[in-house]
PDB file of C-alpha atoms and ligand atoms in Angstrom:
ATOM      1  CA  MET A   1     -55.944-115.446 -33.095  1.00  0.00           C
ATOM      2  CA  ASN A   2     -54.283-118.574 -34.262  1.00  0.00           C
ATOM      3  CA  GLN A   3     -54.455-118.136 -37.294  1.00  0.00           C
ATOM      4  CA  THR A   4     -52.977-115.869 -39.843  1.00  0.00           C
ATOM      5  CA  HIS A   5     -54.533-114.641 -42.960  1.00  0.00           C
ATOM      6  CA  ILE A   6     -57.611-114.605 -44.803  1.00  0.00           C
ATOM      7  CA  ILE A   7     -57.737-115.796 -48.522  1.00  0.00           C
ATOM      8  CA  ILE A   8     -59.870-114.524 -50.845  1.00  0.00           C
ATOM      9  CA  PHE A   9     -59.728-115.574 -54.065  1.00  0.00           C
ATOM     10  CA  GLY A  10     -61.987-113.819 -56.875  1.00  0.00           C
ATOM     11  CA  SER A  11     -61.978-111.604 -59.813  1.00  0.00           C
ATOM     12  CA  ILE A  12     -59.913-107.559 -59.605  1.00  0.00           C
ATOM     13  CA  ASN A  13     -61.706-105.122 -61.682  1.00  0.00           C
ATOM     14  CA  MET A  14     -61.496-101.805 -63.318  1.00  0.00           C
ATOM     15  CA  ASP A  15     -64.620 -99.948 -61.894  1.00  0.00           C
ATOM     16  CA  LEU A  16     -66.284 -98.220 -65.021  1.00  0.00           C
ATOM     17  CA  VAL A  17     -68.701 -95.490 -63.128  1.00  0.00           C
ATOM     18  CA  ALA A  18     -71.004 -92.987 -64.455  1.00  0.00           C
ATOM     19  CA  ARG A  19     -73.429 -91.021 -62.293  1.00  0.00           C
ATOM     20  CA  THR A  20     -76.652 -90.550 -63.985  1.00  0.00           C
ATOM     21  CA  PRO A  21     -80.062 -88.790 -62.589  1.00  0.00           C
ATOM     22  CA  SER A  22     -81.907 -92.124 -63.012  1.00  0.00           C
ATOM     23  CA  LEU A  23     -80.537 -95.791 -64.985  1.00  0.00           C
ATOM     24  CA  PRO A  24     -81.347 -96.179 -68.347  1.00  0.00           C
ATOM     25  CA  VAL A  25     -83.607 -98.251 -69.988  1.00  0.00           C
ATOM     26  CA  PRO A  26     -84.058 -99.981 -72.762  1.00  0.00           C
ATOM     27  CA  GLY A  27     -82.721 -97.828 -75.976  1.00  0.00           C
ATOM     28  CA  GLU A  28     -82.976 -94.396 -74.024  1.00  0.00           C
ATOM     29  CA  THR A  29     -79.817 -91.995 -74.165  1.00  0.00           C
ATOM     30  CA  LEU A  30     -79.048 -90.791 -70.917  1.00  0.00           C
ATOM     31  CA  LEU A  31     -77.210 -87.166 -69.876  1.00  0.00           C
ATOM     32  CA  GLY A  32     -75.377 -88.107 -67.281  1.00  0.00           C
ATOM     33  CA  TYR A  33     -73.413 -86.449 -64.177  1.00  0.00           C
ATOM     34  CA  SER A  34     -69.583 -87.617 -64.041  1.00  0.00           C
ATOM     35  CA  PHE A  35     -67.376 -90.456 -64.754  1.00  0.00           C
ATOM     36  CA  ALA A  36     -64.983 -91.758 -63.128  1.00  0.00           C
ATOM     37  CA  THR A  37     -63.000 -95.098 -62.690  1.00  0.00           C
ATOM     38  CA  VAL A  38     -62.935 -96.907 -59.795  1.00  0.00           C
ATOM     39  CA  PRO A  39     -60.775-100.018 -58.679  1.00  0.00           C
ATOM     40  CA  GLY A  40     -63.546-103.094 -58.061  1.00  0.00           C
ATOM     41  CA  GLY A  41     -64.217-106.943 -58.656  1.00  0.00           C
ATOM     42  CA  LYS A  42     -65.982-108.290 -55.841  1.00  0.00           C
ATOM     43  CA  GLY A  43     -63.363-110.325 -54.941  1.00  0.00           C
ATOM     44  CA  ALA A  44     -60.555-107.779 -54.833  1.00  0.00           C
ATOM     45  CA  ASN A  45     -62.959-105.478 -52.914  1.00  0.00           C
ATOM     46  CA  GLN A  46     -63.646-108.148 -50.512  1.00  0.00           C
ATOM     47  CA  ALA A  47     -59.649-108.667 -50.415  1.00  0.00           C
ATOM     48  CA  VAL A  48     -59.404-104.889 -49.242  1.00  0.00           C
ATOM     49  CA  ALA A  49     -61.991-104.505 -46.900  1.00  0.00           C
ATOM     50  CA  VAL A  50     -60.344-107.350 -45.135  1.00  0.00           C
ATOM     51  CA  ALA A  51     -57.179-105.530 -45.341  1.00  0.00           C
ATOM     52  CA  ARG A  52     -58.818-101.970 -43.784  1.00  0.00           C
ATOM     53  CA  LEU A  53     -59.648-104.253 -41.040  1.00  0.00           C
ATOM     54  CA  ASP A  54     -56.015-105.199 -40.231  1.00  0.00           C
ATOM     55  CA  VAL A  55     -55.827-108.734 -40.875  1.00  0.00           C
ATOM     56  CA  PRO A  56     -53.857-110.125 -42.884  1.00  0.00           C
ATOM     57  CA  THR A  57     -54.982-110.352 -46.330  1.00  0.00           C
ATOM     58  CA  VAL A  58     -53.844-113.229 -48.941  1.00  0.00           C
ATOM     59  CA  MET A  59     -55.782-111.785 -52.954  1.00  0.00           C
ATOM     60  CA  VAL A  60     -55.782-114.531 -55.759  1.00  0.00           C
ATOM     61  CA  GLY A  61     -57.187-114.099 -58.711  1.00  0.00           C
ATOM     62  CA  ARG A  62     -55.407-112.450 -62.407  1.00  0.00           C
ATOM     63  CA  VAL A  63     -54.970-109.293 -64.238  1.00  0.00           C
ATOM     64  CA  GLY A  64     -54.236-108.495 -67.417  1.00  0.00           C
ATOM     65  CA  SER A  65     -50.323-106.715 -67.982  1.00  0.00           C
ATOM     66  CA  ASP A  66     -52.451-103.454 -69.297  1.00  0.00           C
ATOM     67  CA  GLU A  67     -52.866-100.597 -67.252  1.00  0.00           C
ATOM     68  CA  PHE A  68     -55.842-101.435 -65.771  1.00  0.00           C
ATOM     69  CA  GLY A  69     -54.020-103.978 -64.432  1.00  0.00           C
ATOM     70  CA  GLN A  70     -51.854-102.717 -62.719  1.00  0.00           C
ATOM     71  CA  THR A  71     -53.279-100.077 -61.319  1.00  0.00           C
ATOM     72  CA  LEU A  72     -55.372-102.738 -60.562  1.00  0.00           C
ATOM     73  CA  LEU A  73     -52.590-104.764 -58.089  1.00  0.00           C
ATOM     74  CA  ILE A  74     -50.786-101.068 -57.027  1.00  0.00           C
ATOM     75  CA  LYS A  75     -53.763-100.115 -55.439  1.00  0.00           C
ATOM     76  CA  LEU A  76     -54.223-103.594 -54.185  1.00  0.00           C
ATOM     77  CA  GLN A  77     -50.838-103.439 -51.988  1.00  0.00           C
ATOM     78  CA  VAL A  78     -52.096 -99.675 -51.393  1.00  0.00           C
ATOM     79  CA  ALA A  79     -54.600-101.791 -48.780  1.00  0.00           C
ATOM     80  CA  GLY A  80     -52.334-103.956 -47.538  1.00  0.00           C
ATOM     81  CA  VAL A  81     -52.866-107.219 -49.341  1.00  0.00           C
ATOM     82  CA  ASP A  82     -49.958-109.671 -50.533  1.00  0.00           C
ATOM     83  CA  THR A  83     -50.983-109.787 -53.904  1.00  0.00           C
ATOM     84  CA  SER A  84     -48.232-111.763 -54.212  1.00  0.00           C
ATOM     85  CA  ASP A  85     -50.163-114.367 -55.850  1.00  0.00           C
ATOM     86  CA  VAL A  86     -52.106-112.061 -58.404  1.00  0.00           C
ATOM     87  CA  TRP A  87     -51.232-113.249 -61.796  1.00  0.00           C
ATOM     88  CA  VAL A  88     -50.294-111.321 -64.818  1.00  0.00           C
ATOM     89  CA  ASP A  89     -51.791-113.182 -67.836  1.00  0.00           C
ATOM     90  CA  ASP A  90     -50.893-111.948 -70.694  1.00  0.00           C
ATOM     91  CA  ALA A  91     -52.825-112.875 -73.482  1.00  0.00           C
ATOM     92  CA  THR A  92     -56.424-111.350 -71.695  1.00  0.00           C
ATOM     93  CA  PRO A  93     -57.391-107.424 -70.290  1.00  0.00           C
ATOM     94  CA  SER A  94     -58.393-106.673 -66.858  1.00  0.00           C
ATOM     95  CA  GLY A  95     -61.906-107.476 -66.000  1.00  0.00           C
ATOM     96  CA  VAL A  96     -63.788-104.217 -65.959  1.00  0.00           C
ATOM     97  CA  ALA A  97     -66.889-103.461 -65.076  1.00  0.00           C
ATOM     98  CA  MET A  98     -69.902-100.913 -66.455  1.00  0.00           C
ATOM     99  CA  ILE A  99     -71.310 -99.989 -63.067  1.00  0.00           C
ATOM    100  CA  ALA A 100     -74.389 -95.938 -63.430  1.00  0.00           C
ATOM    101  CA  VAL A 101     -75.837 -94.899 -60.442  1.00  0.00           C
ATOM    102  CA  ASP A 102     -78.396 -92.972 -59.804  1.00  0.00           C
ATOM    103  CA  ASP A 103     -79.818 -90.086 -57.245  1.00  0.00           C
ATOM    104  CA  ARG A 104     -81.208 -92.847 -55.772  1.00  0.00           C
ATOM    105  CA  SER A 105     -78.502 -95.326 -55.215  1.00  0.00           C
ATOM    106  CA  GLU A 106     -79.588 -97.210 -57.389  1.00  0.00           C
ATOM    107  CA  ASN A 107     -77.454 -99.188 -59.631  1.00  0.00           C
ATOM    108  CA  GLN A 108     -77.312-101.612 -62.696  1.00  0.00           C
ATOM    109  CA  ILE A 109     -73.177-103.514 -63.757  1.00  0.00           C
ATOM    110  CA  ILE A 110     -72.003-105.228 -66.922  1.00  0.00           C
ATOM    111  CA  VAL A 111     -69.203-107.498 -65.465  1.00  0.00           C
ATOM    112  CA  ILE A 112     -67.017-108.216 -67.983  1.00  0.00           C
ATOM    113  CA  PRO A 113     -64.932-110.883 -66.272  1.00  0.00           C
ATOM    114  CA  GLY A 114     -61.791-110.450 -69.099  1.00  0.00           C
ATOM    115  CA  ALA A 115     -58.560-111.967 -67.410  1.00  0.00           C
ATOM    116  CA  ASN A 116     -60.754-113.075 -64.496  1.00  0.00           C
ATOM    117  CA  GLY A 117     -62.596-115.223 -66.331  1.00  0.00           C
ATOM    118  CA  GLN A 118     -59.347-117.055 -67.730  1.00  0.00           C
ATOM    119  CA  VAL A 119     -58.723-118.049 -63.804  1.00  0.00           C
ATOM    120  CA  GLY A 120     -58.129-121.783 -63.725  1.00  0.00           C
ATOM    121  CA  ALA A 121     -56.544-124.929 -62.042  1.00  0.00           C
ATOM    122  CA  ILE A 122     -53.267-123.111 -61.457  1.00  0.00           C
ATOM    123  CA  ASP A 123     -54.783-121.028 -59.278  1.00  0.00           C
ATOM    124  CA  VAL A 124     -56.663-123.784 -57.462  1.00  0.00           C
ATOM    125  CA  ASP A 125     -53.070-124.892 -57.438  1.00  0.00           C
ATOM    126  CA  ARG A 126     -52.052-121.077 -55.472  1.00  0.00           C
ATOM    127  CA  VAL A 127     -54.471-120.865 -53.143  1.00  0.00           C
ATOM    128  CA  ILE A 128     -53.593-125.048 -52.511  1.00  0.00           C
ATOM    129  CA  GLN A 129     -50.355-123.012 -50.972  1.00  0.00           C
ATOM    130  CA  ARG A 130     -52.126-120.361 -49.400  1.00  0.00           C
ATOM    131  CA  LEU A 131     -54.344-122.634 -46.953  1.00  0.00           C
ATOM    132  CA  PRO A 132     -52.470-123.301 -44.127  1.00  0.00           C
ATOM    133  CA  ASP A 133     -52.481-121.471 -41.868  1.00  0.00           C
ATOM    134  CA  ALA A 134     -56.096-119.795 -42.791  1.00  0.00           C
ATOM    135  CA  ALA A 135     -58.759-118.603 -40.777  1.00  0.00           C
ATOM    136  CA  ALA A 136     -61.556-118.392 -43.600  1.00  0.00           C
ATOM    137  CA  LEU A 137     -61.740-118.535 -47.408  1.00  0.00           C
ATOM    138  CA  LEU A 138     -63.556-115.864 -49.041  1.00  0.00           C
ATOM    139  CA  LEU A 139     -64.677-116.515 -52.537  1.00  0.00           C
ATOM    140  CA  GLN A 140     -67.956-114.785 -54.565  1.00  0.00           C
ATOM    141  CA  PHE A 141     -68.715-115.942 -58.722  1.00  0.00           C
ATOM    142  CA  GLU A 142     -67.260-113.596 -60.896  1.00  0.00           C
ATOM    143  CA  ILE A 143     -65.042-116.464 -61.702  1.00  0.00           C
ATOM    144  CA  PRO A 144     -64.861-119.871 -62.963  1.00  0.00           C
ATOM    145  CA  LEU A 145     -67.183-121.794 -61.271  1.00  0.00           C
ATOM    146  CA  PRO A 146     -65.647-124.789 -60.983  1.00  0.00           C
ATOM    147  CA  ALA A 147     -62.743-123.282 -59.839  1.00  0.00           C
ATOM    148  CA  VAL A 148     -64.754-121.748 -57.305  1.00  0.00           C
ATOM    149  CA  VAL A 149     -65.619-125.548 -56.647  1.00  0.00           C
ATOM    150  CA  ALA A 150     -61.819-126.980 -55.783  1.00  0.00           C
ATOM    151  CA  ALA A 151     -60.798-123.953 -53.789  1.00  0.00           C
ATOM    152  CA  ALA A 152     -64.260-124.387 -51.584  1.00  0.00           C
ATOM    153  CA  LYS A 153     -63.643-128.533 -51.634  1.00  0.00           C
ATOM    154  CA  ALA A 154     -59.514-128.581 -50.815  1.00  0.00           C
ATOM    155  CA  ALA A 155     -60.666-124.922 -48.381  1.00  0.00           C
ATOM    156  CA  HIS A 156     -63.415-127.930 -46.616  1.00  0.00           C
ATOM    157  CA  GLN A 157     -60.323-130.940 -46.569  1.00  0.00           C
ATOM    158  CA  ALA A 158     -58.247-128.244 -44.899  1.00  0.00           C
ATOM    159  CA  GLY A 159     -60.564-127.197 -42.176  1.00  0.00           C
ATOM    160  CA  VAL A 160     -60.674-123.971 -44.103  1.00  0.00           C
ATOM    161  CA  ARG A 161     -64.361-121.374 -42.835  1.00  0.00           C
ATOM    162  CA  VAL A 162     -65.075-121.834 -46.247  1.00  0.00           C
ATOM    163  CA  ILE A 163     -67.459-117.942 -46.766  1.00  0.00           C
ATOM    164  CA  LEU A 164     -69.323-117.775 -50.360  1.00  0.00           C
ATOM    165  CA  ASP A 165     -71.068-114.976 -50.943  1.00  0.00           C
ATOM    166  CA  PRO A 166     -73.385-116.177 -54.092  1.00  0.00           C
ATOM    167  CA  ALA A 167     -72.755-113.293 -56.596  1.00  0.00           C
ATOM    168  CA  PRO A 168     -73.545-112.996 -58.806  1.00  0.00           C
ATOM    169  CA  ALA A 169     -76.926-115.190 -58.863  1.00  0.00           C
ATOM    170  CA  ARG A 170     -77.003-118.115 -60.786  1.00  0.00           C
ATOM    171  CA  SER A 171     -79.173-121.109 -60.494  1.00  0.00           C
ATOM    172  CA  ASP A 172     -76.398-123.372 -61.801  1.00  0.00           C
ATOM    173  CA  ILE A 173     -74.493-124.101 -58.840  1.00  0.00           C
ATOM    174  CA  PRO A 174     -72.757-128.062 -59.356  1.00  0.00           C
ATOM    175  CA  ALA A 175     -74.791-129.736 -55.799  1.00  0.00           C
ATOM    176  CA  ALA A 176     -71.099-130.541 -53.864  1.00  0.00           C
ATOM    177  CA  LEU A 177     -70.352-126.839 -53.519  1.00  0.00           C
ATOM    178  CA  TYR A 178     -73.494-126.190 -51.131  1.00  0.00           C
ATOM    179  CA  SER A 179     -71.714-129.042 -48.326  1.00  0.00           C
ATOM    180  CA  PHE A 180     -68.183-127.248 -48.903  1.00  0.00           C
ATOM    181  CA  VAL A 181     -69.562-124.240 -48.209  1.00  0.00           C
ATOM    182  CA  ASP A 182     -69.896-122.947 -43.900  1.00  0.00           C
ATOM    183  CA  ILE A 183     -71.374-120.149 -44.075  1.00  0.00           C
ATOM    184  CA  ILE A 184     -73.134-118.803 -47.563  1.00  0.00           C
ATOM    185  CA  THR A 185     -73.621-115.272 -47.804  1.00  0.00           C
ATOM    186  CA  PRO A 186     -76.938-114.330 -50.302  1.00  0.00           C
ATOM    187  CA  ASN A 187     -79.023-111.564 -50.628  1.00  0.00           C
ATOM    188  CA  ALA A 188     -82.994-110.983 -51.423  1.00  0.00           C
ATOM    189  CA  VAL A 189     -82.218-111.344 -55.151  1.00  0.00           C
ATOM    190  CA  GLU A 190     -79.030-113.880 -55.028  1.00  0.00           C
ATOM    191  CA  ALA A 191     -81.065-115.624 -52.652  1.00  0.00           C
ATOM    192  CA  ALA A 192     -83.859-116.472 -54.617  1.00  0.00           C
ATOM    193  CA  GLN A 193     -82.005-117.021 -57.302  1.00  0.00           C
ATOM    194  CA  LEU A 194     -80.965-119.537 -54.975  1.00  0.00           C
ATOM    195  CA  VAL A 195     -84.378-120.988 -54.074  1.00  0.00           C
ATOM    196  CA  GLY A 196     -86.101-120.535 -57.010  1.00  0.00           C
ATOM    197  CA  PHE A 197     -88.423-118.524 -54.577  1.00  0.00           C
ATOM    198  CA  PRO A 198     -89.671-114.628 -53.702  1.00  0.00           C
ATOM    199  CA  VAL A 199     -87.156-113.839 -51.386  1.00  0.00           C
ATOM    200  CA  ASN A 200     -87.793-110.381 -49.958  1.00  0.00           C
ATOM    201  CA  ASP A 201     -88.504-110.353 -45.972  1.00  0.00           C
ATOM    202  CA  PRO A 202     -87.463-112.237 -43.045  1.00  0.00           C
ATOM    203  CA  LYS A 203     -89.789-115.005 -43.547  1.00  0.00           C
ATOM    204  CA  THR A 204     -89.507-115.612 -46.765  1.00  0.00           C
ATOM    205  CA  ALA A 205     -85.767-115.356 -45.940  1.00  0.00           C
ATOM    206  CA  ALA A 206     -86.384-117.843 -42.967  1.00  0.00           C
ATOM    207  CA  GLN A 207     -88.086-120.435 -45.614  1.00  0.00           C
ATOM    208  CA  ALA A 208     -84.727-119.890 -48.252  1.00  0.00           C
ATOM    209  CA  ALA A 209     -81.865-120.342 -45.434  1.00  0.00           C
ATOM    210  CA  THR A 210     -83.926-123.602 -44.354  1.00  0.00           C
ATOM    211  CA  VAL A 211     -83.565-125.006 -48.251  1.00  0.00           C
ATOM    212  CA  LEU A 212     -79.881-123.549 -48.487  1.00  0.00           C
ATOM    213  CA  GLN A 213     -79.359-126.233 -44.736  1.00  0.00           C
ATOM    214  CA  GLN A 214     -81.014-128.701 -46.379  1.00  0.00           C
ATOM    215  CA  ARG A 215     -77.737-128.298 -49.401  1.00  0.00           C
ATOM    216  CA  GLY A 216     -75.656-129.095 -46.766  1.00  0.00           C
ATOM    217  CA  VAL A 217     -74.490-125.035 -46.327  1.00  0.00           C
ATOM    218  CA  LYS A 218     -74.425-124.688 -42.160  1.00  0.00           C
ATOM    219  CA  THR A 219     -74.299-121.087 -41.475  1.00  0.00           C
ATOM    220  CA  VAL A 220     -77.837-119.105 -43.880  1.00  0.00           C
ATOM    221  CA  VAL A 221     -77.370-114.763 -43.613  1.00  0.00           C
ATOM    222  CA  VAL A 222     -79.609-113.459 -46.499  1.00  0.00           C
ATOM    223  CA  LYS A 223     -78.670-109.963 -47.386  1.00  0.00           C
ATOM    224  CA  LEU A 224     -81.909-108.067 -46.996  1.00  0.00           C
ATOM    225  CA  GLY A 225     -80.003-104.588 -47.514  1.00  0.00           C
ATOM    226  CA  ALA A 226     -81.789-101.837 -45.645  1.00  0.00           C
ATOM    227  CA  ASN A 227     -84.275-104.687 -44.041  1.00  0.00           C
ATOM    228  CA  GLY A 228     -81.274-106.419 -42.043  1.00  0.00           C
ATOM    229  CA  VAL A 229     -79.796-109.502 -42.006  1.00  0.00           C
ATOM    230  CA  PHE A 230     -81.866-112.792 -40.932  1.00  0.00           C
ATOM    231  CA  CYS A 231     -79.164-115.671 -40.977  1.00  0.00           C
ATOM    232  CA  ALA A 232     -79.747-120.065 -39.717  1.00  0.00           C
ATOM    233  CA  THR A 233     -76.474-121.110 -38.335  1.00  0.00           C
ATOM    234  CA  PRO A 234     -77.578-125.187 -36.592  1.00  0.00           C
ATOM    235  CA  GLU A 235     -78.643-124.176 -33.627  1.00  0.00           C
ATOM    236  CA  GLU A 236     -80.272-121.000 -33.861  1.00  0.00           C
ATOM    237  CA  SER A 237     -81.784-118.328 -36.737  1.00  0.00           C
ATOM    238  CA  PHE A 238     -81.486-115.441 -35.045  1.00  0.00           C
ATOM    239  CA  PHE A 239     -82.786-111.266 -37.604  1.00  0.00           C
ATOM    240  CA  VAL A 240     -80.217-108.847 -36.910  1.00  0.00           C
ATOM    241  CA  ALA A 241     -81.235-105.083 -38.035  1.00  0.00           C
ATOM    242  CA  ALA A 242     -79.684-102.454 -40.641  1.00  0.00           C
ATOM    243  CA  PHE A 243     -77.914-100.198 -38.793  1.00  0.00           C
ATOM    244  CA  PRO A 244     -79.799 -96.786 -40.872  1.00  0.00           C
ATOM    245  CA  VAL A 245     -77.791 -94.357 -42.914  1.00  0.00           C
ATOM    246  CA  GLU A 246     -77.956 -92.326 -45.709  1.00  0.00           C
ATOM    247  CA  ALA A 247     -77.288 -93.757 -48.317  1.00  0.00           C
ATOM    248  CA  VAL A 248     -74.678 -92.455 -51.533  1.00  0.00           C
ATOM    249  CA  ASP A 249     -73.781 -95.529 -53.175  1.00  0.00           C
ATOM    250  CA  THR A 250     -74.101 -99.323 -51.961  1.00  0.00           C
ATOM    251  CA  VAL A 251     -72.024-100.766 -54.449  1.00  0.00           C
ATOM    252  CA  ALA A 252     -69.446-102.698 -52.407  1.00  0.00           C
ATOM    253  CA  ALA A 253     -71.656-102.823 -49.201  1.00  0.00           C
ATOM    254  CA  GLY A 254     -72.559-106.299 -49.625  1.00  0.00           C
ATOM    255  CA  ASP A 255     -68.712-107.596 -50.121  1.00  0.00           C
ATOM    256  CA  ALA A 256     -67.839-104.330 -46.631  1.00  0.00           C
ATOM    257  CA  PHE A 257     -69.984-107.087 -45.585  1.00  0.00           C
ATOM    258  CA  ASN A 258     -68.277-109.858 -46.373  1.00  0.00           C
ATOM    259  CA  GLY A 259     -65.403-108.492 -44.955  1.00  0.00           C
ATOM    260  CA  GLY A 260     -66.545-107.868 -41.862  1.00  0.00           C
ATOM    261  CA  LEU A 261     -68.569-110.608 -41.178  1.00  0.00           C
ATOM    262  CA  ALA A 262     -64.584-112.840 -41.931  1.00  0.00           C
ATOM    263  CA  VAL A 263     -62.894-110.647 -39.356  1.00  0.00           C
ATOM    264  CA  ALA A 264     -65.084-111.230 -36.823  1.00  0.00           C
ATOM    265  CA  LEU A 265     -65.189-114.376 -37.020  1.00  0.00           C
ATOM    266  CA  ALA A 266     -61.423-114.986 -37.324  1.00  0.00           C
ATOM    267  CA  GLU A 267     -61.174-112.792 -34.197  1.00  0.00           C
ATOM    268  CA  GLY A 268     -63.599-115.519 -32.207  1.00  0.00           C
ATOM    269  CA  LEU A 269     -66.271-113.264 -32.347  1.00  0.00           C
ATOM    270  CA  SER A 270     -69.881-115.401 -32.416  1.00  0.00           C
ATOM    271  CA  ILE A 271     -72.150-115.645 -36.052  1.00  0.00           C
ATOM    272  CA  GLN A 272     -74.116-113.373 -34.370  1.00  0.00           C
ATOM    273  CA  GLN A 273     -71.539-109.985 -33.282  1.00  0.00           C
ATOM    274  CA  ALA A 274     -69.553-111.186 -36.337  1.00  0.00           C
ATOM    275  CA  ILE A 275     -72.941-109.889 -38.586  1.00  0.00           C
ATOM    276  CA  THR A 276     -73.540-106.880 -36.518  1.00  0.00           C
ATOM    277  CA  TRP A 277     -69.541-106.422 -37.707  1.00  0.00           C
ATOM    278  CA  GLY A 278     -70.473-107.093 -41.277  1.00  0.00           C
ATOM    279  CA  ALA A 279     -73.683-104.681 -41.507  1.00  0.00           C
ATOM    280  CA  ALA A 280     -71.703-101.848 -39.542  1.00  0.00           C
ATOM    281  CA  THR A 281     -68.643-102.531 -42.233  1.00  0.00           C
ATOM    282  CA  GLY A 282     -71.751-102.518 -45.090  1.00  0.00           C
ATOM    283  CA  ALA A 283     -73.128 -99.949 -44.134  1.00  0.00           C
ATOM    284  CA  LEU A 284     -70.351 -97.530 -43.530  1.00  0.00           C
ATOM    285  CA  SER A 285     -69.738 -98.091 -47.256  1.00  0.00           C
ATOM    286  CA  ALA A 286     -72.817 -96.664 -48.244  1.00  0.00           C
ATOM    287  CA  THR A 287     -72.045 -93.624 -47.022  1.00  0.00           C
ATOM    288  CA  LYS A 288     -69.598 -93.500 -50.056  1.00  0.00           C
ATOM    289  CA  ALA A 289     -68.767 -93.210 -53.643  1.00  0.00           C
ATOM    290  CA  GLY A 290     -67.529 -96.284 -55.164  1.00  0.00           C
ATOM    291  CA  ALA A 291     -66.252 -99.907 -53.985  1.00  0.00           C
ATOM    292  CA  GLN A 292     -62.704 -99.876 -52.669  1.00  0.00           C
ATOM    293  CA  SER A 293     -63.082 -96.731 -52.395  1.00  0.00           C
ATOM    294  CA  SER A 294     -65.765 -96.642 -50.140  1.00  0.00           C
ATOM    295  CA  LEU A 295     -64.531 -99.506 -47.445  1.00  0.00           C
ATOM    296  CA  PRO A 296     -63.735 -97.913 -44.191  1.00  0.00           C
ATOM    297  CA  ASP A 297     -60.739 -98.823 -42.038  1.00  0.00           C
ATOM    298  CA  ARG A 298     -60.791-100.861 -38.719  1.00  0.00           C
ATOM    299  CA  ALA A 299     -60.842 -97.364 -36.157  1.00  0.00           C
ATOM    300  CA  THR A 300     -64.347 -96.073 -38.990  1.00  0.00           C
ATOM    301  CA  VAL A 301     -65.164 -99.851 -38.273  1.00  0.00           C
ATOM    302  CA  GLU A 302     -64.586 -99.317 -34.099  1.00  0.00           C
ATOM    303  CA  ALA A 303     -66.396 -96.013 -34.356  1.00  0.00           C
ATOM    304  CA  PHE A 304     -69.007 -96.503 -36.277  1.00  0.00           C
ATOM    305  CA  LEU A 305     -70.497 -99.913 -33.852  1.00  0.00           C
ATOM    306  CA  LYS A 306     -69.430 -97.972 -30.243  1.00  0.00           C
ATOM    307  CA  ALA A 307     -71.602 -94.793 -30.955  1.00  0.00           C
ATOM    308  CA  LYS A 308     -74.727 -97.410 -32.468  1.00  0.00           C
ATOM    309  CA  VAL A 309     -74.257-100.015 -30.195  1.00  0.00           C
ATOM    310  CA  PHE A 310     -73.096 -99.692 -27.062  1.00  0.00           C
TER     311      PHE A 310
HETATM  312  O1  LIG B   1     -69.318-106.056 -55.772  1.00  0.00           O
HETATM  313  C1  LIG B   1     -69.338-105.137 -56.460  1.00  0.00           C
HETATM  314  C2  LIG B   1     -68.638-105.287 -57.542  1.00  0.00           C
HETATM  315  O2  LIG B   1     -69.494-105.702 -58.898  1.00  0.00           O
HETATM  316  C3  LIG B   1     -67.743-103.977 -58.249  1.00  0.00           C
HETATM  317  O3  LIG B   1     -67.146-102.952 -57.828  1.00  0.00           O
HETATM  318  C4  LIG B   1     -67.648-104.349 -59.570  1.00  0.00           C
HETATM  319  O4  LIG B   1     -66.995-104.522 -60.344  1.00  0.00           O
HETATM  320  C5  LIG B   1     -68.910-105.454 -60.198  1.00  0.00           C
HETATM  321  O5  LIG B   1     -68.206-106.692 -59.655  1.00  0.00           O
END
């Protein structure tokens, strides 16, 4: 590849993870099994996913000047992520996510944005400085929307591929954002939130993709979890089956998918091959506990693909 790095502009959280027999209903107190702090955040997870696949990775975002922030920065660096554009915000604590995972690997997540919520124009400028020669800009919705829109616009104007993971789900996306996005990767819940009707299978995913393409997105990739992936490009549409795995914890599986997808495209693979890479990276992530702790390295993904596909 003649482009050199992938930029991730997004959130960096410490995940506070409880394992429980079931997810609590309102008003219920549960006895859980265990508690762990695990580095996470959709942006940081995608950055670690890319770095573990051996592509130079630049993270742009914010942490607080607290113990979580220091740990989060170190973990990114150990994974090989360039953190020189992660700002340490003295005024706001690091973002945290309170996560419960039950015996069926279902989860509930509450994100308190903290420093991620302070991301703004200065951080967008840091993204812009890194755009020359970038292979892609990866975005999500755990930092303020105006910053996401401004970064997407700048990357689009610079000819850098924009991959948007519209997570967490929201329905107030400005119309202009769609036209800056090359690839949007909602899961079923997020796709439904974007288009306003239920999405739960390839047929409804295709209908959602049509709506999103009419709004200006070039390629729509709907992640249907264990039910596979539906993709519509300007030229074709197709379905890719999921890799069957024993899921332990699906937290960050979607982030892993986006990392694998972005790396494969940066290396010149077709969109169909790249979705297979994303599906493999996501499936492997679901077999391990935690967010960044679950993300596979390149050798593991390649061995998995060789055993399953060829
Ligand atoms: O996508 C998973 C991530 O969502 C977790 O790591 C948590 O931090 C939340 O941002």
